[in-house]
Every structure is written in C-alpha cells, then in structure tokens.
Amino acid sequence: MFQRLFGRERHANRAITEALYAQIVAAARQTVFYSHWNVPDTPLGRFEMLSLHMFLFQHRLRGEGGVAQEAAQVLIDEFFLDVDHSLRELGVGDVGVPKRMKKLARMFYGRTAAYDDALERNDRNGLTAALARNVRPDSGAWPEASLLANYVTDARDQLAAQSSESIVAGTLAFPVAKGD
C-alpha cells in the first residue's frame, strides 16, 4: 500500500496526469481558435476553450469505471487547481479566489450541461447556439460558432474512437482545428 501511495506507481500516475492535462491544454490553445475563429484571446476566452476541451475529455470517459473514472476525476481536479493558480497569477487575492472559483465552477458545469445535451441529441444548431452564448456572449452574431461546433463534434467522434486503455495510459488525441 505504501509503495502505491509514495512509490513508483504514484510517480507514474502523476506523469500520466500531467501528460493528459498537457494534451488537453495544447488542444485548447490551438492558434486557429483565436486567429481565425475569433475566440477572444483573453483569460476568459482561454478558460472557455480549456473548459470545452476538459468537457470533451470528461464526456469521453463518462460511464467508464475503474481507472478511467479515477482519471476523469483526477483531471477535473487538475483543471480546477490550474484555474485557481491562474487566478492568483492574474492578481486575484486570497480572499477573492474562493468566490471567483465558485463562479467559474458554476460556469463550467452550466456549459458542460448545455454541450452535453446538444451532443446527446445530435443538435448541431443547439451546440452552435450554446457555444456562441458562452464563448462570445458580447457579440450578437458569431459566424465562426458553427466551425467550433463542427470541431466539437469531430473531437467527440475522434475521442470516442480512442480506447480507454490508451487514454488512461496518457495518450489523448484531439483533432487539429483547420483555419477555413
């Protein structure tokens, strides 16, 4: 038991967690989102894209048991630790962080419910509307929302084709967003 908690297995699990999270972050930071699809390149815009990719990861592992379920929980914990750290880097004081974290957690879970509902119903228009409402709440029309909806659907399908064993071993592949 101590070997598992403090030994090699713990370090291997941490390496897998870091690898998976790095792949999620890299997918969320694809330049096309910000340069061609007009996702705001702001802390909130980056939060939206990271939230979207974290949702896709969680959506893929939903319903899985055992190690996959543990990986999903560890990654969501990692995500919120990263958000907490980012708030502190942005200068939010210790007193303000919990309040902001609650708000961001509500935002995350509200968005994921909307995205999940649209994906489950194969409602492309609903997904496009949810993305526009969340990613660009300040703009009336956001034509690139349909491109992002297509990407989300492709990502869901690509992640579904990946084996759970491969994912929990640290390999996760999101599609490459195209600039057209």
Coordinates of C-alpha atoms in Angstrom, one line a residue:
M1 CA 0.0 0.0 0.0
F2 CA 2.8 2.5 0.9
Q3 CA 4.5 1.6 -2.4
R4 CA 1.4 2.6 -4.2
L5 CA 0.9 5.9 -2.4
F6 CA 4.5 7.0 -2.2
G7 CA 6.5 4.9 -4.7
R8 CA 6.8 4.4 -8.4
E9 CA 3.1 4.0 -9.1
R10 CA 2.4 7.4 -7.6
H11 CA 5.0 9.0 -9.9
A12 CA 3.8 7.1 -12.9
N13 CA 0.2 8.2 -12.3
R14 CA 1.4 11.8 -11.9
A15 CA 3.3 11.6 -15.2
I16 CA 0.1 10.3 -16.9
T17 CA -2.0 13.1 -15.3
E18 CA 0.5 15.7 -16.5
A19 CA 0.6 14.2 -20.0
L20 CA -3.1 14.1 -20.4
Y21 CA -3.6 17.6 -19.0
A22 CA -0.9 18.9 -21.3
Q23 CA -2.6 17.4 -24.3
I24 CA -5.9 19.0 -23.2
V25 CA -4.3 22.4 -22.8
A26 CA -2.5 22.1 -26.1
A27 CA -5.7 21.3 -27.9
A28 CA -7.4 24.3 -26.2
R29 CA -4.6 26.6 -27.3
Q30 CA -4.7 25.8 -31.0
T31 CA -4.0 29.1 -32.7
V32 CA -6.8 28.8 -35.2
F33 CA -9.4 29.2 -32.4
Y34 CA -8.1 32.7 -31.6
S35 CA -6.7 33.8 -35.0
H36 CA -9.4 32.5 -37.5
W37 CA -12.4 31.6 -35.4
N38 CA -12.4 34.8 -33.3
V39 CA -12.4 33.2 -29.9
P40 CA -11.3 36.1 -27.6
D41 CA -7.6 35.7 -26.7
T42 CA -8.3 36.8 -23.2
P43 CA -8.2 34.9 -19.8
L44 CA -11.9 34.3 -20.1
G45 CA -11.6 33.2 -23.7
R46 CA -8.8 30.7 -22.9
F47 CA -10.9 29.5 -19.9
E48 CA -13.8 28.8 -22.3
M49 CA -11.6 26.8 -24.6
L50 CA -9.9 24.9 -21.8
S51 CA -13.4 24.2 -20.3
L52 CA -14.6 22.9 -23.7
H53 CA -11.7 20.5 -24.1
M54 CA -12.0 19.4 -20.5
F55 CA -15.7 18.7 -21.1
L56 CA -14.8 16.7 -24.2
F57 CA -12.4 14.6 -22.1
Q58 CA -14.9 14.1 -19.4
H59 CA -17.6 13.3 -21.9
R60 CA -15.4 10.6 -23.4
L61 CA -14.8 8.9 -20.1
R62 CA -18.3 9.2 -18.8
G63 CA -19.8 5.9 -17.8
E64 CA -16.4 4.2 -17.7
G65 CA -15.5 2.5 -14.4
G66 CA -12.3 1.8 -12.6
V67 CA -9.1 3.5 -13.7
A68 CA -10.9 5.6 -16.4
Q69 CA -13.3 7.0 -13.8
E70 CA -10.3 7.8 -11.5
A71 CA -8.5 9.5 -14.4
A72 CA -11.6 11.6 -15.1
Q73 CA -11.7 12.8 -11.5
V74 CA -8.0 13.4 -11.2
L75 CA -8.1 15.5 -14.4
I76 CA -11.0 17.6 -13.3
D77 CA -9.2 18.3 -10.0
E78 CA -6.1 19.2 -12.0
F79 CA -8.2 21.6 -14.1
F80 CA -9.6 23.4 -11.1
L81 CA -6.2 23.6 -9.5
D82 CA -4.9 25.2 -12.7
V83 CA -7.8 27.7 -12.8
D84 CA -7.1 28.6 -9.1
H85 CA -3.4 29.1 -9.9
S86 CA -4.2 31.2 -12.9
L87 CA -6.5 33.5 -10.9
R88 CA -3.7 34.0 -8.4
E89 CA -1.3 34.8 -11.2
L90 CA -3.7 37.3 -12.5
G91 CA -3.5 39.1 -9.2
V92 CA -6.8 37.9 -7.5
G93 CA -6.1 38.0 -3.8
D94 CA -6.5 35.0 -1.4
V95 CA -9.8 36.4 -0.2
G96 CA -11.3 36.7 -3.7
V97 CA -10.2 33.4 -5.1
P98 CA -12.8 31.2 -3.5
K99 CA -15.7 33.4 -4.7
R100 CA -14.3 33.5 -8.2
M101 CA -13.7 29.8 -8.2
K102 CA -17.3 29.1 -7.3
K103 CA -18.4 31.3 -10.1
L104 CA -16.1 29.6 -12.6
A105 CA -17.2 26.2 -11.4
R106 CA -20.8 27.1 -12.0
M107 CA -19.9 28.4 -15.4
F108 CA -18.0 25.2 -16.2
Y109 CA -20.8 22.9 -15.1
G110 CA -23.5 25.0 -16.8
R111 CA -21.7 25.0 -20.1
T112 CA -20.9 21.3 -19.9
A113 CA -24.6 20.5 -19.3
A114 CA -25.6 22.6 -22.4
Y115 CA -22.9 21.0 -24.6
D116 CA -23.7 17.5 -23.3
D117 CA -27.4 18.0 -24.0
A118 CA -26.7 19.2 -27.6
L119 CA -24.3 16.4 -28.3
E120 CA -26.6 13.7 -26.9
R121 CA -29.4 15.0 -29.1
N122 CA -27.1 15.5 -32.1
D123 CA -28.4 19.0 -32.2
R124 CA -25.8 21.0 -34.2
N125 CA -27.9 24.2 -34.0
G126 CA -28.2 23.9 -30.3
L127 CA -24.5 23.2 -29.9
T128 CA -23.7 26.2 -32.1
A129 CA -26.0 28.4 -30.1
A130 CA -24.6 27.2 -26.7
L131 CA -21.0 27.8 -27.9
A132 CA -21.9 31.3 -29.2
R133 CA -23.7 32.2 -25.9
N134 CA -20.7 31.0 -23.8
V135 CA -17.6 31.8 -25.9
R136 CA -18.8 35.1 -27.4
P137 CA -21.5 36.5 -25.1
D138 CA -20.6 40.0 -26.1
S139 CA -21.3 39.6 -29.8
G140 CA -24.6 39.4 -31.4
A141 CA -23.6 37.2 -34.4
W142 CA -20.6 35.0 -34.4
P143 CA -20.4 33.1 -37.7
E144 CA -17.4 31.0 -36.6
A145 CA -19.5 29.4 -33.9
S146 CA -20.6 26.8 -36.5
L147 CA -16.9 26.0 -37.2
L148 CA -16.3 25.4 -33.5
A149 CA -19.4 23.2 -33.3
N150 CA -18.1 21.1 -36.2
Y151 CA -14.8 20.8 -34.3
V152 CA -16.5 19.8 -31.1
T153 CA -18.5 17.1 -33.0
D154 CA -15.3 15.9 -34.7
A155 CA -13.5 15.9 -31.4
R156 CA -16.2 13.8 -29.7
D157 CA -16.1 11.3 -32.5
Q158 CA -12.3 11.1 -32.6
L159 CA -12.1 10.7 -28.8
A160 CA -14.8 8.0 -28.9
A161 CA -12.6 6.0 -31.3
Q162 CA -9.7 6.0 -28.9
S163 CA -9.5 3.1 -26.4
S164 CA -10.0 3.8 -22.7
E165 CA -6.8 1.9 -22.1
S166 CA -4.8 4.2 -24.4
I167 CA -6.3 7.3 -22.7
V168 CA -5.6 6.2 -19.2
A169 CA -2.1 5.3 -20.2
G170 CA -1.6 9.0 -21.1
T171 CA -2.4 9.3 -24.9
L172 CA -5.2 11.6 -26.0
A173 CA -5.6 13.0 -29.5
F174 CA -7.8 15.8 -30.4
P175 CA -8.4 16.9 -34.0
V176 CA -6.4 19.7 -35.5
A177 CA -8.6 22.7 -36.0
K178 CA -8.5 24.0 -39.6
G179 CA -8.4 27.6 -40.4
D180 CA -11.1 27.5 -43.1

